[in-house]
């Protein structure tokens, strides 16, 4: 049975890394001693080792050990044997490019579908959707495909931001960008604000956190979904 | 001799489309009666016809006629015969995908290098750089390549935005994103603020408008460049 936490962000403003999620993660990883961390997204270009140490420091607070996937020679085997998997944020294109380079996309999907507990933050959440076509990241490398895990039946836009009416700037708003996506693509898009996450148990997908999320469907007005909304209905959208 | 205007944005806050650029464009297009417009980037998904009409309305103020490239059966021939070319903003991935689909990228580069006056705004400016790896746009379609015209020897980040110290949001700043680009790529990146443009005449590339631009080089601190700075030195960076 699928068992995922898909978080908009790792860190809330003014808080420490993963701080707001730790109570939820203590529960999510209750039966886990060692979390296998995938550091490929390298936020600000930090090294795989540095990033893994940062995660280890955070998850030590709930008594979990962390090992970086980059340390394994046979990365597919490491995923099959992982007790739990965490894919951290950073650059989604770099992450996806590395997952394809190591031929890990299918393996990751397989172990998630077989029930290995998964945590994704930001880029690590993006890849749980159908594609990364709704990432906010800069396309700093060219991956062999934009298609991703599709373990939820829609696309995710993490760090969802409402338009700022005071901004005297002509760049597109997030909503405009997602509407442009829907001109060319049919998948629903869920804008997850920072502080929201999805709790996935089998086919049940529930919005968690205190905030509403913004749902975009092709040819429909966007709608706000309340916390605890069940999102499985999106499989038929 | 190359002859381009490469603008950060088409529109300044509170102004009409292209308004701030019209005096410059009257000069740039002085010997031109008809501008061939490439509407492929489709901002907010508007149709090629609507977009072309919008441009025609704006350029009528400086007595230019506008014809959309989408109306030509033989688009390569249309580019070879164009008096001037304008590539408008919108989604850079859609624009690049269409240019590759119609096999126009090389033709566009050729006519620009042969001296056809070119105007780019936003996405249309992005493609004058080495690649679109520093676009701000959402990757809503998967183009066959991120490589673009390279008629300037660096990458452009249009709509450059300074970090907002008041923003309680954890998404990456523009500067962080560009620094991530430089972890994987060597090309200089020029952050062009809205209201700035590059005036390219042969190998001379001059920053115009009243604002400074932000230059990012690999392994160096970013620097602010004053208006009228000559940017040809970036060819050797």
mmCIF file with all atom_site columns, C-alpha atoms in Angstrom, chain B residues 26-202:
data_model
loop_
_atom_site.group_PDB
_atom_site.id
_atom_site.type_symbol
_atom_site.label_atom_id
_atom_site.label_alt_id
_atom_site.label_comp_id
_atom_site.label_asym_id
_atom_site.label_entity_id
_atom_site.label_seq_id
_atom_site.pdbx_PDB_ins_code
_atom_site.Cartn_x
_atom_site.Cartn_y
_atom_site.Cartn_z
_atom_site.occupancy
_atom_site.B_iso_or_equiv
_atom_site.pdbx_formal_charge
_atom_site.auth_seq_id
_atom_site.auth_comp_id
_atom_site.auth_asym_id
_atom_site.auth_atom_id
_atom_site.pdbx_PDB_model_num
ATOM 1   C CA . UNK B 1 26  ? 10.893 53.774 -34.270 1.00 0.00 ? 26  UNK B CA 1
ATOM 2   C CA . UNK B 1 27  ? 14.653 54.108 -34.636 1.00 0.00 ? 27  UNK B CA 1
ATOM 3   C CA . UNK B 1 28  ? 15.352 50.348 -34.745 1.00 0.00 ? 28  UNK B CA 1
ATOM 4   C CA . UNK B 1 29  ? 12.731 49.767 -37.432 1.00 0.00 ? 29  UNK B CA 1
ATOM 5   C CA . UNK B 1 30  ? 13.370 53.064 -39.289 1.00 0.00 ? 30  UNK B CA 1
ATOM 6   C CA . UNK B 1 31  ? 13.868 51.372 -42.661 1.00 0.00 ? 31  UNK B CA 1
ATOM 7   C CA . UNK B 1 32  ? 11.195 48.734 -42.150 1.00 0.00 ? 32  UNK B CA 1
ATOM 8   C CA . UNK B 1 33  ? 7.568  48.772 -43.352 1.00 0.00 ? 33  UNK B CA 1
ATOM 9   C CA . UNK B 1 34  ? 6.441  45.328 -42.249 1.00 0.00 ? 34  UNK B CA 1
ATOM 10  C CA . UNK B 1 35  ? 7.545  43.465 -39.120 1.00 0.00 ? 35  UNK B CA 1
ATOM 11  C CA . UNK B 1 36  ? 7.241  39.679 -39.148 1.00 0.00 ? 36  UNK B CA 1
ATOM 12  C CA . UNK B 1 37  ? 5.967  38.654 -35.724 1.00 0.00 ? 37  UNK B CA 1
ATOM 13  C CA . UNK B 1 38  ? 6.555  35.224 -34.180 1.00 0.00 ? 38  UNK B CA 1
ATOM 14  C CA . UNK B 1 39  ? 3.630  34.666 -31.785 1.00 0.00 ? 39  UNK B CA 1
ATOM 15  C CA . UNK B 1 40  ? 4.554  31.125 -30.723 1.00 0.00 ? 40  UNK B CA 1
ATOM 16  C CA . UNK B 1 41  ? 5.130  31.876 -27.005 1.00 0.00 ? 41  UNK B CA 1
ATOM 17  C CA . UNK B 1 42  ? 1.387  32.587 -26.555 1.00 0.00 ? 42  UNK B CA 1
ATOM 18  C CA . UNK B 1 43  ? 1.271  34.427 -23.184 1.00 0.00 ? 43  UNK B CA 1
ATOM 19  C CA . UNK B 1 44  ? -1.658 33.124 -21.110 1.00 0.00 ? 44  UNK B CA 1
ATOM 20  C CA . UNK B 1 45  ? -2.331 30.760 -24.009 1.00 0.00 ? 45  UNK B CA 1
ATOM 21  C CA . UNK B 1 46  ? -3.810 33.438 -26.329 1.00 0.00 ? 46  UNK B CA 1
ATOM 22  C CA . UNK B 1 47  ? -4.081 32.446 -29.964 1.00 0.00 ? 47  UNK B CA 1
ATOM 23  C CA . UNK B 1 48  ? -1.477 33.311 -32.595 1.00 0.00 ? 48  UNK B CA 1
ATOM 24  C CA . UNK B 1 49  ? -3.996 35.613 -34.276 1.00 0.00 ? 49  UNK B CA 1
ATOM 25  C CA . UNK B 1 50  ? -4.947 37.482 -31.115 1.00 0.00 ? 50  UNK B CA 1
ATOM 26  C CA . UNK B 1 51  ? -1.315 37.931 -30.169 1.00 0.00 ? 51  UNK B CA 1
ATOM 27  C CA . UNK B 1 52  ? -0.409 39.211 -33.620 1.00 0.00 ? 52  UNK B CA 1
ATOM 28  C CA . UNK B 1 53  ? -3.297 41.689 -33.521 1.00 0.00 ? 53  UNK B CA 1
ATOM 29  C CA . UNK B 1 54  ? -2.069 43.000 -30.170 1.00 0.00 ? 54  UNK B CA 1
ATOM 30  C CA . UNK B 1 55  ? 1.378  43.605 -31.635 1.00 0.00 ? 55  UNK B CA 1
ATOM 31  C CA . UNK B 1 56  ? -0.070 45.187 -34.782 1.00 0.00 ? 56  UNK B CA 1
ATOM 32  C CA . UNK B 1 57  ? -2.068 47.600 -32.607 1.00 0.00 ? 57  UNK B CA 1
ATOM 33  C CA . UNK B 1 58  ? 1.080  48.643 -30.723 1.00 0.00 ? 58  UNK B CA 1
ATOM 34  C CA . UNK B 1 59  ? 3.400  48.983 -33.721 1.00 0.00 ? 59  UNK B CA 1
ATOM 35  C CA . UNK B 1 60  ? 0.792  50.913 -35.713 1.00 0.00 ? 60  UNK B CA 1
ATOM 36  C CA . UNK B 1 61  ? 1.718  53.849 -33.444 1.00 0.00 ? 61  UNK B CA 1
ATOM 37  C CA . UNK B 1 62  ? 5.106  53.965 -35.182 1.00 0.00 ? 62  UNK B CA 1
ATOM 38  C CA . UNK B 1 63  ? 3.536  53.232 -38.593 1.00 0.00 ? 63  UNK B CA 1
ATOM 39  C CA . UNK B 1 64  ? 4.672  49.638 -38.935 1.00 0.00 ? 64  UNK B CA 1
ATOM 40  C CA . UNK B 1 65  ? 2.586  46.841 -40.362 1.00 0.00 ? 65  UNK B CA 1
ATOM 41  C CA . UNK B 1 66  ? 2.755  43.443 -38.681 1.00 0.00 ? 66  UNK B CA 1
ATOM 42  C CA . UNK B 1 67  ? 2.293  39.986 -40.134 1.00 0.00 ? 67  UNK B CA 1
ATOM 43  C CA . UNK B 1 68  ? 2.269  36.800 -38.071 1.00 0.00 ? 68  UNK B CA 1
ATOM 44  C CA . UNK B 1 69  ? 4.714  34.049 -39.013 1.00 0.00 ? 69  UNK B CA 1
ATOM 45  C CA . UNK B 1 70  ? 1.974  31.467 -38.289 1.00 0.00 ? 70  UNK B CA 1
ATOM 46  C CA . UNK B 1 71  ? 0.153  32.672 -41.417 1.00 0.00 ? 71  UNK B CA 1
ATOM 47  C CA . UNK B 1 72  ? 2.944  31.572 -43.754 1.00 0.00 ? 72  UNK B CA 1
ATOM 48  C CA . UNK B 1 73  ? 2.941  28.099 -45.237 1.00 0.00 ? 73  UNK B CA 1
ATOM 49  C CA . UNK B 1 74  ? 6.718  28.250 -45.815 1.00 0.00 ? 74  UNK B CA 1
ATOM 50  C CA . UNK B 1 75  ? 7.956  29.734 -42.573 1.00 0.00 ? 75  UNK B CA 1
ATOM 51  C CA . UNK B 1 76  ? 11.650 29.442 -43.412 1.00 0.00 ? 76  UNK B CA 1
ATOM 52  C CA . UNK B 1 77  ? 11.137 31.433 -46.589 1.00 0.00 ? 77  UNK B CA 1
ATOM 53  C CA . UNK B 1 78  ? 9.135  33.992 -44.619 1.00 0.00 ? 78  UNK B CA 1
ATOM 54  C CA . UNK B 1 79  ? 12.063 34.491 -42.261 1.00 0.00 ? 79  UNK B CA 1
ATOM 55  C CA . UNK B 1 80  ? 14.553 34.830 -45.119 1.00 0.00 ? 80  UNK B CA 1
ATOM 56  C CA . UNK B 1 81  ? 12.340 37.466 -46.710 1.00 0.00 ? 81  UNK B CA 1
ATOM 57  C CA . UNK B 1 82  ? 11.362 39.318 -43.532 1.00 0.00 ? 82  UNK B CA 1
ATOM 58  C CA . UNK B 1 83  ? 12.293 43.007 -43.313 1.00 0.00 ? 83  UNK B CA 1
ATOM 59  C CA . UNK B 1 84  ? 12.407 42.688 -39.514 1.00 0.00 ? 84  UNK B CA 1
ATOM 60  C CA . UNK B 1 85  ? 11.529 40.057 -36.926 1.00 0.00 ? 85  UNK B CA 1
ATOM 61  C CA . UNK B 1 86  ? 9.868  40.397 -33.539 1.00 0.00 ? 86  UNK B CA 1
ATOM 62  C CA . UNK B 1 87  ? 9.632  37.442 -31.160 1.00 0.00 ? 87  UNK B CA 1
ATOM 63  C CA . UNK B 1 88  ? 7.183  38.189 -28.364 1.00 0.00 ? 88  UNK B CA 1
ATOM 64  C CA . UNK B 1 89  ? 7.087  36.955 -24.771 1.00 0.00 ? 89  UNK B CA 1
ATOM 65  C CA . UNK B 1 90  ? 5.054  34.197 -23.232 1.00 0.00 ? 90  UNK B CA 1
ATOM 66  C CA . UNK B 1 91  ? 6.184  30.677 -22.455 1.00 0.00 ? 91  UNK B CA 1
ATOM 67  C CA . UNK B 1 92  ? 9.784  30.061 -23.506 1.00 0.00 ? 92  UNK B CA 1
ATOM 68  C CA . UNK B 1 93  ? 9.391  26.268 -23.681 1.00 0.00 ? 93  UNK B CA 1
ATOM 69  C CA . UNK B 1 94  ? 6.411  26.519 -26.018 1.00 0.00 ? 94  UNK B CA 1
ATOM 70  C CA . UNK B 1 95  ? 8.281  29.041 -28.166 1.00 0.00 ? 95  UNK B CA 1
ATOM 71  C CA . UNK B 1 96  ? 11.410 26.882 -28.411 1.00 0.00 ? 96  UNK B CA 1
ATOM 72  C CA . UNK B 1 97  ? 9.390  23.748 -29.053 1.00 0.00 ? 97  UNK B CA 1
ATOM 73  C CA . UNK B 1 98  ? 7.585  25.421 -31.965 1.00 0.00 ? 98  UNK B CA 1
ATOM 74  C CA . UNK B 1 99  ? 10.803 26.866 -33.401 1.00 0.00 ? 99  UNK B CA 1
ATOM 75  C CA . UNK B 1 100 ? 12.332 23.366 -33.420 1.00 0.00 ? 100 UNK B CA 1
ATOM 76  C CA . UNK B 1 101 ? 9.142  21.761 -34.745 1.00 0.00 ? 101 UNK B CA 1
ATOM 77  C CA . UNK B 1 102 ? 9.153  24.073 -37.753 1.00 0.00 ? 102 UNK B CA 1
ATOM 78  C CA . UNK B 1 103 ? 12.935 23.697 -38.096 1.00 0.00 ? 103 UNK B CA 1
ATOM 79  C CA . UNK B 1 104 ? 13.378 27.452 -37.704 1.00 0.00 ? 104 UNK B CA 1
ATOM 80  C CA . UNK B 1 105 ? 16.102 27.801 -35.063 1.00 0.00 ? 105 UNK B CA 1
ATOM 81  C CA . UNK B 1 106 ? 19.007 27.713 -37.522 1.00 0.00 ? 106 UNK B CA 1
ATOM 82  C CA . UNK B 1 107 ? 17.193 29.925 -40.027 1.00 0.00 ? 107 UNK B CA 1
ATOM 83  C CA . UNK B 1 108 ? 16.439 32.502 -37.362 1.00 0.00 ? 108 UNK B CA 1
ATOM 84  C CA . UNK B 1 109 ? 20.085 32.526 -36.283 1.00 0.00 ? 109 UNK B CA 1
ATOM 85  C CA . UNK B 1 110 ? 21.195 32.903 -39.892 1.00 0.00 ? 110 UNK B CA 1
ATOM 86  C CA . UNK B 1 111 ? 18.971 35.869 -40.746 1.00 0.00 ? 111 UNK B CA 1
ATOM 87  C CA . UNK B 1 112 ? 19.856 37.619 -37.480 1.00 0.00 ? 112 UNK B CA 1
ATOM 88  C CA . UNK B 1 113 ? 23.571 37.167 -38.205 1.00 0.00 ? 113 UNK B CA 1
ATOM 89  C CA . UNK B 1 114 ? 22.992 38.488 -41.708 1.00 0.00 ? 114 UNK B CA 1
ATOM 90  C CA . UNK B 1 115 ? 21.519 41.695 -40.278 1.00 0.00 ? 115 UNK B CA 1
ATOM 91  C CA . UNK B 1 116 ? 17.724 41.376 -40.278 1.00 0.00 ? 116 UNK B CA 1
ATOM 92  C CA . UNK B 1 117 ? 16.641 43.712 -37.459 1.00 0.00 ? 117 UNK B CA 1
ATOM 93  C CA . UNK B 1 118 ? 15.390 41.674 -34.509 1.00 0.00 ? 118 UNK B CA 1
ATOM 94  C CA . UNK B 1 119 ? 13.329 42.573 -31.483 1.00 0.00 ? 119 UNK B CA 1
ATOM 95  C CA . UNK B 1 120 ? 12.933 40.161 -28.602 1.00 0.00 ? 120 UNK B CA 1
ATOM 96  C CA . UNK B 1 121 ? 10.913 40.632 -25.436 1.00 0.00 ? 121 UNK B CA 1
ATOM 97  C CA . UNK B 1 122 ? 11.060 38.258 -22.475 1.00 0.00 ? 122 UNK B CA 1
ATOM 98  C CA . UNK B 1 123 ? 10.871 34.736 -24.030 1.00 0.00 ? 123 UNK B CA 1
ATOM 99  C CA . UNK B 1 124 ? 11.946 36.307 -27.325 1.00 0.00 ? 124 UNK B CA 1
ATOM 100 C CA . UNK B 1 125 ? 15.000 37.650 -25.496 1.00 0.00 ? 125 UNK B CA 1
ATOM 101 C CA . UNK B 1 126 ? 15.714 34.399 -23.700 1.00 0.00 ? 126 UNK B CA 1
ATOM 102 C CA . UNK B 1 127 ? 16.253 32.622 -27.018 1.00 0.00 ? 127 UNK B CA 1
ATOM 103 C CA . UNK B 1 128 ? 18.948 35.068 -28.127 1.00 0.00 ? 128 UNK B CA 1
ATOM 104 C CA . UNK B 1 129 ? 21.171 33.574 -25.412 1.00 0.00 ? 129 UNK B CA 1
ATOM 105 C CA . UNK B 1 130 ? 23.093 30.315 -25.511 1.00 0.00 ? 130 UNK B CA 1
ATOM 106 C CA . UNK B 1 131 ? 20.245 28.335 -23.958 1.00 0.00 ? 131 UNK B CA 1
ATOM 107 C CA . UNK B 1 132 ? 16.932 28.743 -22.165 1.00 0.00 ? 132 UNK B CA 1
ATOM 108 C CA . UNK B 1 133 ? 18.399 27.271 -19.001 1.00 0.00 ? 133 UNK B CA 1
ATOM 109 C CA . UNK B 1 134 ? 17.899 30.620 -17.243 1.00 0.00 ? 134 UNK B CA 1
ATOM 110 C CA . UNK B 1 135 ? 14.273 31.190 -18.185 1.00 0.00 ? 135 UNK B CA 1
ATOM 111 C CA . UNK B 1 136 ? 11.767 31.879 -15.405 1.00 0.00 ? 136 UNK B CA 1
ATOM 112 C CA . UNK B 1 137 ? 9.027  30.015 -17.213 1.00 0.00 ? 137 UNK B CA 1
ATOM 113 C CA . UNK B 1 138 ? 7.253  26.832 -16.303 1.00 0.00 ? 138 UNK B CA 1
ATOM 114 C CA . UNK B 1 139 ? 8.341  23.851 -18.449 1.00 0.00 ? 139 UNK B CA 1
ATOM 115 C CA . UNK B 1 140 ? 4.829  23.141 -19.706 1.00 0.00 ? 140 UNK B CA 1
ATOM 116 C CA . UNK B 1 141 ? 6.018  21.336 -22.846 1.00 0.00 ? 141 UNK B CA 1
ATOM 117 C CA . UNK B 1 142 ? 9.182  19.274 -23.426 1.00 0.00 ? 142 UNK B CA 1
ATOM 118 C CA . UNK B 1 143 ? 11.242 20.783 -26.247 1.00 0.00 ? 143 UNK B CA 1
ATOM 119 C CA . UNK B 1 144 ? 13.814 18.690 -28.159 1.00 0.00 ? 144 UNK B CA 1
ATOM 120 C CA . UNK B 1 145 ? 16.629 20.861 -26.787 1.00 0.00 ? 145 UNK B CA 1
ATOM 121 C CA . UNK B 1 146 ? 17.268 23.784 -24.445 1.00 0.00 ? 146 UNK B CA 1
ATOM 122 C CA . UNK B 1 147 ? 19.919 25.195 -26.822 1.00 0.00 ? 147 UNK B CA 1
ATOM 123 C CA . UNK B 1 148 ? 18.943 28.406 -28.576 1.00 0.00 ? 148 UNK B CA 1
ATOM 124 C CA . UNK B 1 149 ? 20.298 31.082 -30.916 1.00 0.00 ? 149 UNK B CA 1
ATOM 125 C CA . UNK B 1 150 ? 23.458 32.117 -29.107 1.00 0.00 ? 150 UNK B CA 1
ATOM 126 C CA . UNK B 1 151 ? 23.557 35.429 -30.967 1.00 0.00 ? 151 UNK B CA 1
ATOM 127 C CA . UNK B 1 152 ? 24.828 36.924 -27.722 1.00 0.00 ? 152 UNK B CA 1
ATOM 128 C CA . UNK B 1 153 ? 27.642 35.023 -25.961 1.00 0.00 ? 153 UNK B CA 1
ATOM 129 C CA . UNK B 1 154 ? 25.859 34.561 -22.629 1.00 0.00 ? 154 UNK B CA 1
ATOM 130 C CA . UNK B 1 155 ? 22.513 33.648 -21.120 1.00 0.00 ? 155 UNK B CA 1
ATOM 131 C CA . UNK B 1 156 ? 19.751 36.072 -20.318 1.00 0.00 ? 156 UNK B CA 1
ATOM 132 C CA . UNK B 1 157 ? 17.454 36.128 -17.335 1.00 0.00 ? 157 UNK B CA 1
ATOM 133 C CA . UNK B 1 158 ? 14.608 38.489 -18.249 1.00 0.00 ? 158 UNK B CA 1
ATOM 134 C CA . UNK B 1 159 ? 12.307 40.095 -15.674 1.00 0.00 ? 159 UNK B CA 1
ATOM 135 C CA . UNK B 1 160 ? 15.215 39.928 -13.241 1.00 0.00 ? 160 UNK B CA 1
ATOM 136 C CA . UNK B 1 161 ? 13.915 40.377 -9.693  1.00 0.00 ? 161 UNK B CA 1
ATOM 137 C CA . UNK B 1 162 ? 15.892 41.258 -6.588  1.00 0.00 ? 162 UNK B CA 1
ATOM 138 C CA . UNK B 1 163 ? 15.210 39.233 -3.459  1.00 0.00 ? 163 UNK B CA 1
ATOM 139 C CA . UNK B 1 164 ? 12.309 40.610 -1.409  1.00 0.00 ? 164 UNK B CA 1
ATOM 140 C CA . UNK B 1 165 ? 13.485 40.775 2.232   1.00 0.00 ? 165 UNK B CA 1
ATOM 141 C CA . UNK B 1 166 ? 9.869  40.948 3.441   1.00 0.00 ? 166 UNK B CA 1
ATOM 142 C CA . UNK B 1 167 ? 8.770  37.743 1.760   1.00 0.00 ? 167 UNK B CA 1
ATOM 143 C CA . UNK B 1 168 ? 8.081  34.967 4.273   1.00 0.00 ? 168 UNK B CA 1
ATOM 144 C CA . UNK B 1 169 ? 8.408  32.327 1.624   1.00 0.00 ? 169 UNK B CA 1
ATOM 145 C CA . UNK B 1 170 ? 10.902 29.564 1.164   1.00 0.00 ? 170 UNK B CA 1
ATOM 146 C CA . UNK B 1 171 ? 10.996 29.309 -2.649  1.00 0.00 ? 171 UNK B CA 1
ATOM 147 C CA . UNK B 1 172 ? 14.420 30.066 -4.100  1.00 0.00 ? 172 UNK B CA 1
ATOM 148 C CA . UNK B 1 173 ? 15.292 33.660 -4.980  1.00 0.00 ? 173 UNK B CA 1
ATOM 149 C CA . UNK B 1 174 ? 16.172 34.465 -8.569  1.00 0.00 ? 174 UNK B CA 1
ATOM 150 C CA . UNK B 1 175 ? 19.801 34.907 -7.545  1.00 0.00 ? 175 UNK B CA 1
ATOM 151 C CA . UNK B 1 176 ? 19.874 31.454 -5.911  1.00 0.00 ? 176 UNK B CA 1
ATOM 152 C CA . UNK B 1 177 ? 18.426 29.899 -9.068  1.00 0.00 ? 177 UNK B CA 1
ATOM 153 C CA . UNK B 1 178 ? 21.027 31.541 -11.282 1.00 0.00 ? 178 UNK B CA 1
ATOM 154 C CA . UNK B 1 179 ? 23.824 30.488 -8.925  1.00 0.00 ? 179 UNK B CA 1
ATOM 155 C CA . UNK B 1 180 ? 22.509 26.914 -9.205  1.00 0.00 ? 180 UNK B CA 1
ATOM 156 C CA . UNK B 1 181 ? 22.707 27.262 -13.002 1.00 0.00 ? 181 UNK B CA 1
ATOM 157 C CA . UNK B 1 182 ? 26.377 28.209 -12.629 1.00 0.00 ? 182 UNK B CA 1
ATOM 158 C CA . UNK B 1 183 ? 27.104 25.004 -10.708 1.00 0.00 ? 183 UNK B CA 1
ATOM 159 C CA . UNK B 1 184 ? 26.379 23.073 -13.920 1.00 0.00 ? 184 UNK B CA 1
ATOM 160 C CA . UNK B 1 185 ? 27.063 25.631 -16.674 1.00 0.00 ? 185 UNK B CA 1
ATOM 161 C CA . UNK B 1 186 ? 29.872 28.043 -17.545 1.00 0.00 ? 186 UNK B CA 1
ATOM 162 C CA . UNK B 1 187 ? 28.002 30.703 -19.535 1.00 0.00 ? 187 UNK B CA 1
ATOM 163 C CA . UNK B 1 188 ? 27.697 34.140 -17.925 1.00 0.00 ? 188 UNK B CA 1
ATOM 164 C CA . UNK B 1 189 ? 24.134 35.126 -17.026 1.00 0.00 ? 189 UNK B CA 1
ATOM 165 C CA . UNK B 1 190 ? 22.804 38.659 -17.358 1.00 0.00 ? 190 UNK B CA 1
ATOM 166 C CA . UNK B 1 191 ? 19.845 39.502 -15.144 1.00 0.00 ? 191 UNK B CA 1
ATOM 167 C CA . UNK B 1 192 ? 17.926 42.172 -17.082 1.00 0.00 ? 192 UNK B CA 1
ATOM 168 C CA . UNK B 1 193 ? 15.470 44.156 -14.960 1.00 0.00 ? 193 UNK B CA 1
ATOM 169 C CA . UNK B 1 194 ? 12.168 45.295 -16.450 1.00 0.00 ? 194 UNK B CA 1
ATOM 170 C CA . UNK B 1 195 ? 12.890 48.531 -18.306 1.00 0.00 ? 195 UNK B CA 1
ATOM 171 C CA . UNK B 1 196 ? 16.352 47.433 -19.457 1.00 0.00 ? 196 UNK B CA 1
ATOM 172 C CA . UNK B 1 197 ? 17.287 46.200 -22.888 1.00 0.00 ? 197 UNK B CA 1
ATOM 173 C CA . UNK B 1 198 ? 20.376 45.275 -24.851 1.00 0.00 ? 198 UNK B CA 1
ATOM 174 C CA . UNK B 1 199 ? 21.211 47.124 -28.033 1.00 0.00 ? 199 UNK B CA 1
ATOM 175 C CA . UNK B 1 200 ? 23.266 44.823 -30.253 1.00 0.00 ? 200 UNK B CA 1
ATOM 176 C CA . UNK B 1 201 ? 25.069 46.203 -33.311 1.00 0.00 ? 201 UNK B CA 1
ATOM 177 C CA . UNK B 1 202 ? 27.511 43.700 -34.762 1.00 0.00 ? 202 UNK B CA 1
#
